[in-house]
């Protein structure tokens, strides 16, 4: 168990939002040379939502936040802190403040957090530290990404995988600490496996002063390396977090993994000996929505009445960085 002074942490509400339009695998096969059979059998993905030019990261994040606040019965003005986990901000200076203004969360400090597909879990742990130390009592944590902006739509190895979306949770100070254990990891030596990198051209300014100006490039990925990494590291980090919580896999009600690929979900569950009915999965309809995938799936299962108050969840994010992590928590107060 982690030591804490001050308050315990509870996840008291969830919400999600996805773009209105979805593209199925048959539609995708009109863009690149692929097939429903290939995509479904290798990934489990059948369709993905793609943000229209009118739908931005901020609009999706705001919609998800409103419904999380409503479920938690928390007014926007009561929020002390907003963390927006994203790798695809509308503005590189950050999009959290825009969401803060849209919500009317006038008392909240807001910032972005970047940890790719691990962003939500890293954000959950970050938010919890502020609550445990007693600094803040009500935190809005959003995971949102619009990866369609950065996918190379001529690269069939990557464009079939990703979709857009947003999910949010409200975290509150609570007598009982519902965050039971966590573990976060990074390995930058494998950074080149998955990138959305800046590339600039040298440009002379004056005298010896030169800078590199350019733009971010499309997503590049070594799929097989990422697959191997996920299947090895995710079970390890969940076991470590369970150990910190003095729990074992049999104590889990739900395994809530980043929705990257059904094969990864199945392989991780098999290694942990978690039966498939406890594995949360909605990626068939959304694809990989990066930082949004965990709160989006959580919200669907909560609203469907599948995830019940008091149930124990192992959430694990993994992806670019490379980064990965797990948090064991109980839903509700
Ligand atoms: N449609 C049809 N054929 C395809 C497609 C496609 N969309 N993509 C690749 N292929 C072909 C390849 O060209 C290759 O053909 P070849 O043998 O003639 O060269 C063949 O299919 C096999 O390609 P592989 O890359 O070896 O396919 P693999 O079985 O490894 O599956 C996949 C690829 C699905 C990407 C897998 O590696 C994977 O799931 N990796 C994990 C990726 C992931 O989840 N990334 C995100 C996690 S982190 C984050 O969320 C940001």
PDB file of N, CA, C and O in Angstrom, residues 8 15 44 102 131 177 189 250 261 302 306 325:
ATOM      1  N   UNK A   8      -8.100  10.036   0.816  1.00  0.00           N
ATOM      2  CA  UNK A   8      -8.109   8.944  -0.145  1.00  0.00           C
ATOM      3  C   UNK A   8      -8.701   9.449  -1.455  1.00  0.00           C
ATOM      4  O   UNK A   8      -9.177  10.579  -1.541  1.00  0.00           O
ATOM      5  N   UNK A  15     -17.505   9.921 -18.251  1.00  0.00           N
ATOM      6  CA  UNK A  15     -18.220  10.395 -19.435  1.00  0.00           C
ATOM      7  C   UNK A  15     -17.383  10.122 -20.668  1.00  0.00           C
ATOM      8  O   UNK A  15     -16.181   9.869 -20.564  1.00  0.00           O
ATOM      9  N   UNK A  44      -9.170  -7.077 -34.546  1.00  0.00           N
ATOM     10  CA  UNK A  44     -10.497  -7.050 -33.916  1.00  0.00           C
ATOM     11  C   UNK A  44     -11.270  -5.770 -34.194  1.00  0.00           C
ATOM     12  O   UNK A  44     -12.418  -5.625 -33.766  1.00  0.00           O
ATOM     13  N   UNK A 102     -14.501  26.436 -21.688  1.00  0.00           N
ATOM     14  CA  UNK A 102     -15.765  25.925 -22.248  1.00  0.00           C
ATOM     15  C   UNK A 102     -16.686  25.396 -21.152  1.00  0.00           C
ATOM     16  O   UNK A 102     -17.899  25.543 -21.210  1.00  0.00           O
ATOM     17  N   UNK A 131      -4.632  14.898  -4.755  1.00  0.00           N
ATOM     18  CA  UNK A 131      -5.721  14.637  -3.806  1.00  0.00           C
ATOM     19  C   UNK A 131      -5.167  14.053  -2.507  1.00  0.00           C
ATOM     20  O   UNK A 131      -5.524  14.477  -1.413  1.00  0.00           O
ATOM     21  N   UNK A 177      -9.769   5.130   0.545  1.00  0.00           N
ATOM     22  CA  UNK A 177      -8.925   5.272  -0.635  1.00  0.00           C
ATOM     23  C   UNK A 177      -9.211   4.141  -1.614  1.00  0.00           C
ATOM     24  O   UNK A 177      -8.975   2.968  -1.305  1.00  0.00           O
ATOM     25  N   UNK A 189      14.805   4.039 -24.533  1.00  0.00           N
ATOM     26  CA  UNK A 189      15.722   3.385 -25.473  1.00  0.00           C
ATOM     27  C   UNK A 189      14.947   2.724 -26.614  1.00  0.00           C
ATOM     28  O   UNK A 189      15.503   2.404 -27.652  1.00  0.00           O
ATOM     29  N   UNK A 250      -6.932 -12.948  -9.153  1.00  0.00           N
ATOM     30  CA  UNK A 250      -8.268 -13.492  -8.845  1.00  0.00           C
ATOM     31  C   UNK A 250      -9.168 -12.446  -8.176  1.00  0.00           C
ATOM     32  O   UNK A 250     -10.398 -12.579  -8.188  1.00  0.00           O
ATOM     33  N   UNK A 261      -5.534  -3.421 -29.586  1.00  0.00           N
ATOM     34  CA  UNK A 261      -5.657  -4.544 -30.507  1.00  0.00           C
ATOM     35  C   UNK A 261      -6.228  -5.722 -29.708  1.00  0.00           C
ATOM     36  O   UNK A 261      -5.734  -6.026 -28.618  1.00  0.00           O
ATOM     37  N   UNK A 302     -19.653   1.270 -17.461  1.00  0.00           N
ATOM     38  CA  UNK A 302     -20.366   1.813 -16.299  1.00  0.00           C
ATOM     39  C   UNK A 302     -21.811   2.108 -16.677  1.00  0.00           C
ATOM     40  O   UNK A 302     -22.756   1.726 -15.980  1.00  0.00           O
ATOM     41  N   UNK A 306     -22.486  -2.746 -16.337  1.00  0.00           N
ATOM     42  CA  UNK A 306     -21.598  -3.909 -16.188  1.00  0.00           C
ATOM     43  C   UNK A 306     -20.604  -3.659 -15.049  1.00  0.00           C
ATOM     44  O   UNK A 306     -20.458  -4.488 -14.160  1.00  0.00           O
ATOM     45  N   UNK A 325       1.978   1.528 -17.838  1.00  0.00           N
ATOM     46  CA  UNK A 325       1.651   1.650 -16.419  1.00  0.00           C
ATOM     47  C   UNK A 325       0.335   0.971 -16.109  1.00  0.00           C
ATOM     48  O   UNK A 325      -0.440   0.643 -17.013  1.00  0.00           O
TER      49      UNK A 325
END
